[in-house]
GROMACS .gro file of C-alpha atoms in nm:
model
  259
    1MET     CA    1   4.467   3.389  -2.659
    2SER     CA    2   4.281   3.416  -2.990
    3ALA     CA    3   3.995   3.644  -3.088
    4GLU     CA    4   3.662   3.471  -3.038
    5PHE     CA    5   3.329   3.511  -3.212
    6ARG     CA    6   3.063   3.577  -2.949
    7PRO     CA    7   2.706   3.526  -3.075
    8CYS     CA    8   2.412   3.737  -2.967
    9ILE     CA    9   2.038   3.720  -2.907
   10ASP     CA   10   1.888   4.069  -2.890
   11LEU     CA   11   1.535   4.077  -2.754
   12HIS     CA   12   1.279   4.352  -2.809
   13ASP     CA   13   0.911   4.309  -2.722
   14GLY     CA   14   0.980   3.941  -2.660
   15LYS     CA   15   1.115   3.873  -3.010
   16VAL     CA   16   1.461   3.826  -3.154
   17LYS     CA   17   1.542   4.145  -3.343
   18GLN     CA   18   1.829   4.343  -3.486
   19ILE     CA   19   1.787   4.714  -3.421
   20VAL     CA   20   1.999   5.017  -3.500
   21GLY     CA   21   2.098   5.096  -3.143
   22SER     CA   22   2.118   5.472  -3.187
   23THR     CA   23   1.744   5.481  -3.275
   24LEU     CA   24   1.625   5.314  -2.956
   25ASP     CA   25   1.368   5.532  -2.780
   26LEU     CA   26   1.419   5.837  -2.997
   27PRO     CA   27   1.149   6.096  -2.922
   28GLU     CA   28   1.027   6.104  -3.281
   29GLN     CA   29   0.731   5.878  -3.347
   30ASN     CA   30   0.821   5.559  -3.537
   31ALA     CA   31   1.190   5.654  -3.530
   32LEU     CA   32   1.301   5.304  -3.424
   33GLN     CA   33   1.494   5.145  -3.710
   34THR     CA   34   1.464   4.768  -3.714
   35ASN     CA   35   1.690   4.570  -3.946
   36PHE     CA   36   1.545   4.229  -3.878
   37VAL     CA   37   1.266   4.053  -3.686
   38SER     CA   38   1.306   3.678  -3.660
   39GLU     CA   39   1.027   3.428  -3.697
   40LYS     CA   40   1.239   3.189  -3.492
   41SER     CA   41   1.239   3.170  -3.114
   42PRO     CA   42   1.518   3.270  -2.876
   43GLU     CA   43   1.556   2.899  -2.794
   44TYR     CA   44   1.630   2.827  -3.159
   45TYR     CA   45   1.929   3.062  -3.161
   46ALA     CA   46   2.051   2.940  -2.821
   47GLY     CA   47   2.028   2.584  -2.951
   48LEU     CA   48   2.223   2.681  -3.262
   49TYR     CA   49   2.502   2.830  -3.052
   50ARG     CA   50   2.498   2.526  -2.825
   51ARG     CA   51   2.529   2.293  -3.126
   52ASP     CA   52   2.833   2.490  -3.244
   53ASN     CA   53   2.978   2.510  -2.892
   54LEU     CA   54   2.990   2.890  -2.898
   55THR     CA   55   3.026   3.018  -2.543
   56GLY     CA   56   3.034   3.369  -2.402
   57GLY     CA   57   2.754   3.499  -2.624
   58HIS     CA   58   2.502   3.739  -2.481
   59VAL     CA   59   2.127   3.768  -2.446
   60ILE     CA   60   2.028   4.134  -2.422
   61GLN     CA   61   1.687   4.252  -2.306
   62LEU     CA   62   1.615   4.577  -2.486
   63GLY     CA   63   1.346   4.715  -2.259
   64SER     CA   64   1.066   4.544  -2.067
   65GLY     CA   65   0.861   4.245  -2.173
   66ASN     CA   66   1.158   4.025  -2.255
   67GLN     CA   67   1.217   3.816  -1.943
   68GLU     CA   68   1.022   3.510  -2.056
   69ALA     CA   69   1.212   3.505  -2.386
   70ALA     CA   70   1.544   3.559  -2.210
   71LEU     CA   71   1.485   3.275  -1.965
   72ALA     CA   72   1.391   3.045  -2.254
   73ALA     CA   73   1.722   3.121  -2.424
   74LEU     CA   74   1.921   3.067  -2.104
   75GLY     CA   75   1.744   2.737  -2.049
   76ALA     CA   76   1.831   2.617  -2.398
   77TRP     CA   77   2.207   2.679  -2.351
   78GLN     CA   78   2.269   2.641  -1.980
   79GLY     CA   79   2.594   2.808  -1.882
   80GLY     CA   80   2.671   2.909  -2.238
   81LEU     CA   81   2.524   3.259  -2.250
   82GLN     CA   82   2.554   3.585  -2.060
   83LEU     CA   83   2.248   3.793  -1.971
   84GLY     CA   84   2.220   4.171  -1.990
   85GLY     CA   85   1.946   4.430  -1.976
   86GLY     CA   86   1.792   4.547  -1.650
   87VAL     CA   87   2.035   4.356  -1.430
   88ASN     CA   88   2.063   4.483  -1.072
   89ASP     CA   89   2.142   4.363  -0.721
   90GLU     CA   90   1.792   4.219  -0.679
   91ASN     CA   91   1.782   3.996  -0.987
   92ALA     CA   92   2.146   3.912  -1.067
   93LYS     CA   93   2.142   3.589  -0.866
   94PHE     CA   94   1.808   3.494  -1.023
   95TYR     CA   95   1.956   3.511  -1.373
   96LEU     CA   96   2.271   3.325  -1.272
   97ASP     CA   97   2.061   3.052  -1.114
   98ALA     CA   98   1.848   3.042  -1.432
   99GLY     CA   99   2.150   2.940  -1.637
  100ALA     CA  100   2.337   3.260  -1.724
  101ASP     CA  101   2.713   3.209  -1.724
  102LYS     CA  102   2.761   3.577  -1.636
  103VAL     CA  103   2.548   3.887  -1.597
  104ILE     CA  104   2.611   4.210  -1.784
  105VAL     CA  105   2.541   4.537  -1.606
  106THR     CA  106   2.528   4.897  -1.718
  107SER     CA  107   2.242   5.128  -1.614
  108PHE     CA  108   2.232   5.001  -1.255
  109VAL     CA  109   2.595   5.101  -1.203
  110PHE     CA  110   2.590   5.414  -1.419
  111SER     CA  111   2.275   5.582  -1.292
  112ASP     CA  112   2.168   5.944  -1.341
  113GLY     CA  113   2.472   5.996  -1.559
  114MET     CA  114   2.717   5.909  -1.282
  115PHE     CA  115   2.914   5.605  -1.170
  116LYS     CA  116   2.767   5.455  -0.852
  117LYS     CA  117   3.058   5.277  -0.690
  118GLU     CA  118   2.855   5.150  -0.396
  119ARG     CA  119   2.614   4.977  -0.634
  120LEU     CA  120   2.895   4.805  -0.820
  121GLU     CA  121   3.053   4.685  -0.497
  122LYS     CA  122   2.718   4.553  -0.377
  123LEU     CA  123   2.664   4.367  -0.704
  124LEU     CA  124   3.018   4.229  -0.693
  125LYS     CA  125   2.945   4.062  -0.359
  126ILE     CA  126   2.655   3.878  -0.522
  127THR     CA  127   2.815   3.772  -0.848
  128GLY     CA  128   3.187   3.763  -0.779
  129ARG     CA  129   3.432   3.915  -1.027
  130GLU     CA  130   3.441   3.615  -1.260
  131ARG     CA  131   3.066   3.623  -1.327
  132LEU     CA  132   3.032   3.996  -1.381
  133VAL     CA  133   3.064   4.178  -1.714
  134LEU     CA  134   3.058   4.557  -1.733
  135ASP     CA  135   2.887   4.709  -2.035
  136LEU     CA  136   3.082   5.019  -2.133
  137SER     CA  137   2.897   5.076  -2.460
  138CYS     CA  138   2.970   5.429  -2.573
  139ARG     CA  139   2.911   5.711  -2.818
  140ARG     CA  140   3.151   5.966  -2.953
  141THR     CA  141   3.113   6.333  -2.864
  142ALA     CA  142   3.176   6.629  -3.091
  143GLU     CA  143   3.518   6.660  -2.926
  144GLY     CA  144   3.609   6.309  -3.041
  145LYS     CA  145   3.596   6.143  -2.701
  146TYR     CA  146   3.395   5.833  -2.608
  147PHE     CA  147   3.151   5.838  -2.319
  148VAL     CA  148   2.951   5.551  -2.172
  149VAL     CA  149   2.580   5.564  -2.258
  150THR     CA  150   2.299   5.396  -2.066
  151ASP     CA  151   1.923   5.339  -2.075
  152ARG     CA  152   1.928   5.164  -2.411
  153TRP     CA  153   2.213   5.390  -2.526
  154ARG     CA  154   2.015   5.714  -2.518
  155LYS     CA  155   2.170   5.883  -2.210
  156PHE     CA  156   2.528   6.004  -2.187
  157THR     CA  157   2.708   5.952  -1.858
  158GLU     CA  158   3.000   6.152  -1.722
  159LEU     CA  159   3.229   5.852  -1.768
  160GLU     CA  160   3.480   5.864  -2.052
  161VAL     CA  161   3.609   5.539  -2.200
  162SER     CA  162   3.976   5.605  -2.139
  163PRO     CA  163   4.283   5.412  -2.021
  164ALA     CA  164   4.219   5.531  -1.664
  165THR     CA  165   3.855   5.417  -1.673
  166LEU     CA  166   3.941   5.075  -1.814
  167ASP     CA  167   4.214   5.030  -1.555
  168MET     CA  168   3.980   5.126  -1.270
  169PHE     CA  169   3.701   4.887  -1.371
  170ALA     CA  170   3.923   4.591  -1.456
  171LYS     CA  171   3.942   4.491  -1.091
  172TYR     CA  172   3.562   4.460  -1.068
  173CYS     CA  173   3.483   4.236  -1.364
  174SER     CA  174   3.612   3.957  -1.583
  175GLU     CA  175   3.520   4.120  -1.914
  176PHE     CA  176   3.395   4.435  -2.085
  177LEU     CA  177   3.116   4.441  -2.343
  178ILE     CA  178   3.146   4.752  -2.557
  179HIS     CA  179   2.912   4.848  -2.838
  180ALA     CA  180   3.033   5.128  -3.063
  181VAL     CA  181   2.683   5.272  -3.065
  182ASP     CA  182   2.736   5.525  -3.342
  183VAL     CA  183   2.806   5.247  -3.594
  184GLU     CA  184   2.612   4.964  -3.429
  185GLY     CA  185   2.357   4.797  -3.655
  186LYS     CA  186   2.461   4.997  -3.962
  187GLN     CA  187   2.708   4.749  -4.121
  188SER     CA  188   2.911   5.054  -4.218
  189GLY     CA  189   3.249   4.950  -4.084
  190ILE     CA  190   3.407   4.924  -3.742
  191ASP     CA  191   3.524   5.205  -3.515
  192THR     CA  192   3.900   5.164  -3.540
  193GLU     CA  193   3.978   5.450  -3.302
  194LEU     CA  194   3.771   5.294  -3.024
  195LEU     CA  195   3.933   4.958  -3.095
  196GLY     CA  196   4.273   5.120  -3.051
  197ILE     CA  197   4.179   5.250  -2.708
  198LEU     CA  198   4.058   4.908  -2.599
  199ALA     CA  199   4.355   4.720  -2.740
  200ASN     CA  200   4.610   4.947  -2.576
  201SER     CA  201   4.443   4.997  -2.241
  202SER     CA  202   4.224   4.707  -2.125
  203GLU     CA  203   4.368   4.453  -1.882
  204VAL     CA  204   4.066   4.224  -1.916
  205PRO     CA  205   3.918   4.080  -2.236
  206CYS     CA  206   3.682   4.303  -2.433
  207VAL     CA  207   3.394   4.204  -2.657
  208TYR     CA  208   3.350   4.461  -2.933
  209ALA     CA  209   3.026   4.514  -3.126
  210GLY     CA  210   2.940   4.762  -3.395
  211GLY     CA  211   2.964   4.800  -3.771
  212ILE     CA  212   3.109   4.461  -3.863
  213SER     CA  213   3.004   4.382  -4.219
  214ASN     CA  214   3.270   4.152  -4.367
  215PHE     CA  215   3.573   3.936  -4.295
  216ASP     CA  216   3.809   4.231  -4.344
  217ASP     CA  217   3.645   4.395  -4.042
  218ILE     CA  218   3.696   4.078  -3.840
  219ALA     CA  219   4.059   4.060  -3.948
  220ALA     CA  220   4.110   4.422  -3.840
  221ILE     CA  221   3.970   4.343  -3.495
  222GLU     CA  222   4.193   4.037  -3.464
  223SER     CA  223   4.496   4.240  -3.564
  224ALA     CA  224   4.421   4.541  -3.343
  225GLY     CA  225   4.343   4.338  -3.035
  226GLU     CA  226   4.616   4.077  -3.073
  227GLY     CA  227   4.363   3.817  -2.964
  228ARG     CA  228   4.244   4.008  -2.657
  229ILE     CA  229   3.943   4.167  -2.823
  230HIS     CA  230   3.658   3.934  -2.909
  231TYR     CA  231   3.372   4.034  -3.136
  232THR     CA  232   3.001   3.994  -3.183
  233ILE     CA  233   2.809   4.030  -3.509
  234GLY     CA  234   2.440   4.106  -3.546
  235SER     CA  235   2.266   4.244  -3.853
  236ALA     CA  236   2.541   4.143  -4.094
  237LEU     CA  237   2.493   3.770  -4.032
  238ASP     CA  238   2.273   3.570  -4.268
  239ILE     CA  239   2.085   3.422  -3.970
  240PHE     CA  240   1.971   3.779  -3.899
  241GLY     CA  241   1.893   3.878  -4.255
  242GLY     CA  242   2.243   3.986  -4.355
  243LYS     CA  243   2.493   3.854  -4.609
  244LEU     CA  244   2.780   3.733  -4.390
  245PRO     CA  245   2.756   3.352  -4.365
  246TYR     CA  246   2.717   3.243  -4.004
  247ALA     CA  247   2.870   2.903  -4.087
  248GLU     CA  248   3.185   3.067  -4.225
  249VAL     CA  249   3.218   3.292  -3.921
  250VAL     CA  250   3.197   2.985  -3.696
  251SER     CA  251   3.453   2.805  -3.913
  252ARG     CA  252   3.693   3.101  -3.885
  253HIS     CA  253   3.637   3.110  -3.509
  254ASN     CA  254   3.719   2.739  -3.476
  255ALA     CA  255   4.029   2.770  -3.692
  256SER     CA  256   4.151   3.065  -3.486
  257LYS     CA  257   4.107   2.874  -3.161
  258HIS     CA  258   4.326   2.589  -3.287
  259LYS     CA  259   4.614   2.803  -3.410
   0.00000   0.00000   0.00000
């Protein structure tokens, strides 16, 4: 297996944006830090990924008011994108039927700071393991441990991202999506310690996001994960206002797949 580039479409207020995740819903007025707001539609980006045959990317609804935009993206790349944000047992089938390859779940399963096993098992009966992705996006505590955060990454749960946790959840899903929230959107470098935990402990593929700013960061992910950790890039890409050429990332991805 080789490391894959997984593209993203982050939606906020119905528009494609790149936001510093740690500033979402901060109590301070106007605290939200937005790196980029696209003039292009979600369908444009989905069509771009379809043209380049990039599968396994994700559409994330950051809050309410994004369903129309999300459905437009799914429709433009049927079966090529995963859908996350507000997924639960009542709408999971709806999104899968609308063209999502898989659904990504977090807050529904990790509610009120605790893991709700009965909810996960109920969802699993609807989606099946192969079409379910668990979002274990996390933040680091003062003690240096990583804990899953929910509700747009503002609430800590009681669940530590540890070898035992990854082993437990591997039987429920086909993949983990894990944003390193503390560095996400900042283009300040990747979280190598978190990558080490994932590389050494996860039995299912992981998609890492957070801090990627150059090809050295991508190479570090490829090396650490030995092909089992895939990666997504947001603000650093030139299609989202950054400096990292999207075309070169795709070229690297294609070359890696044919090794």
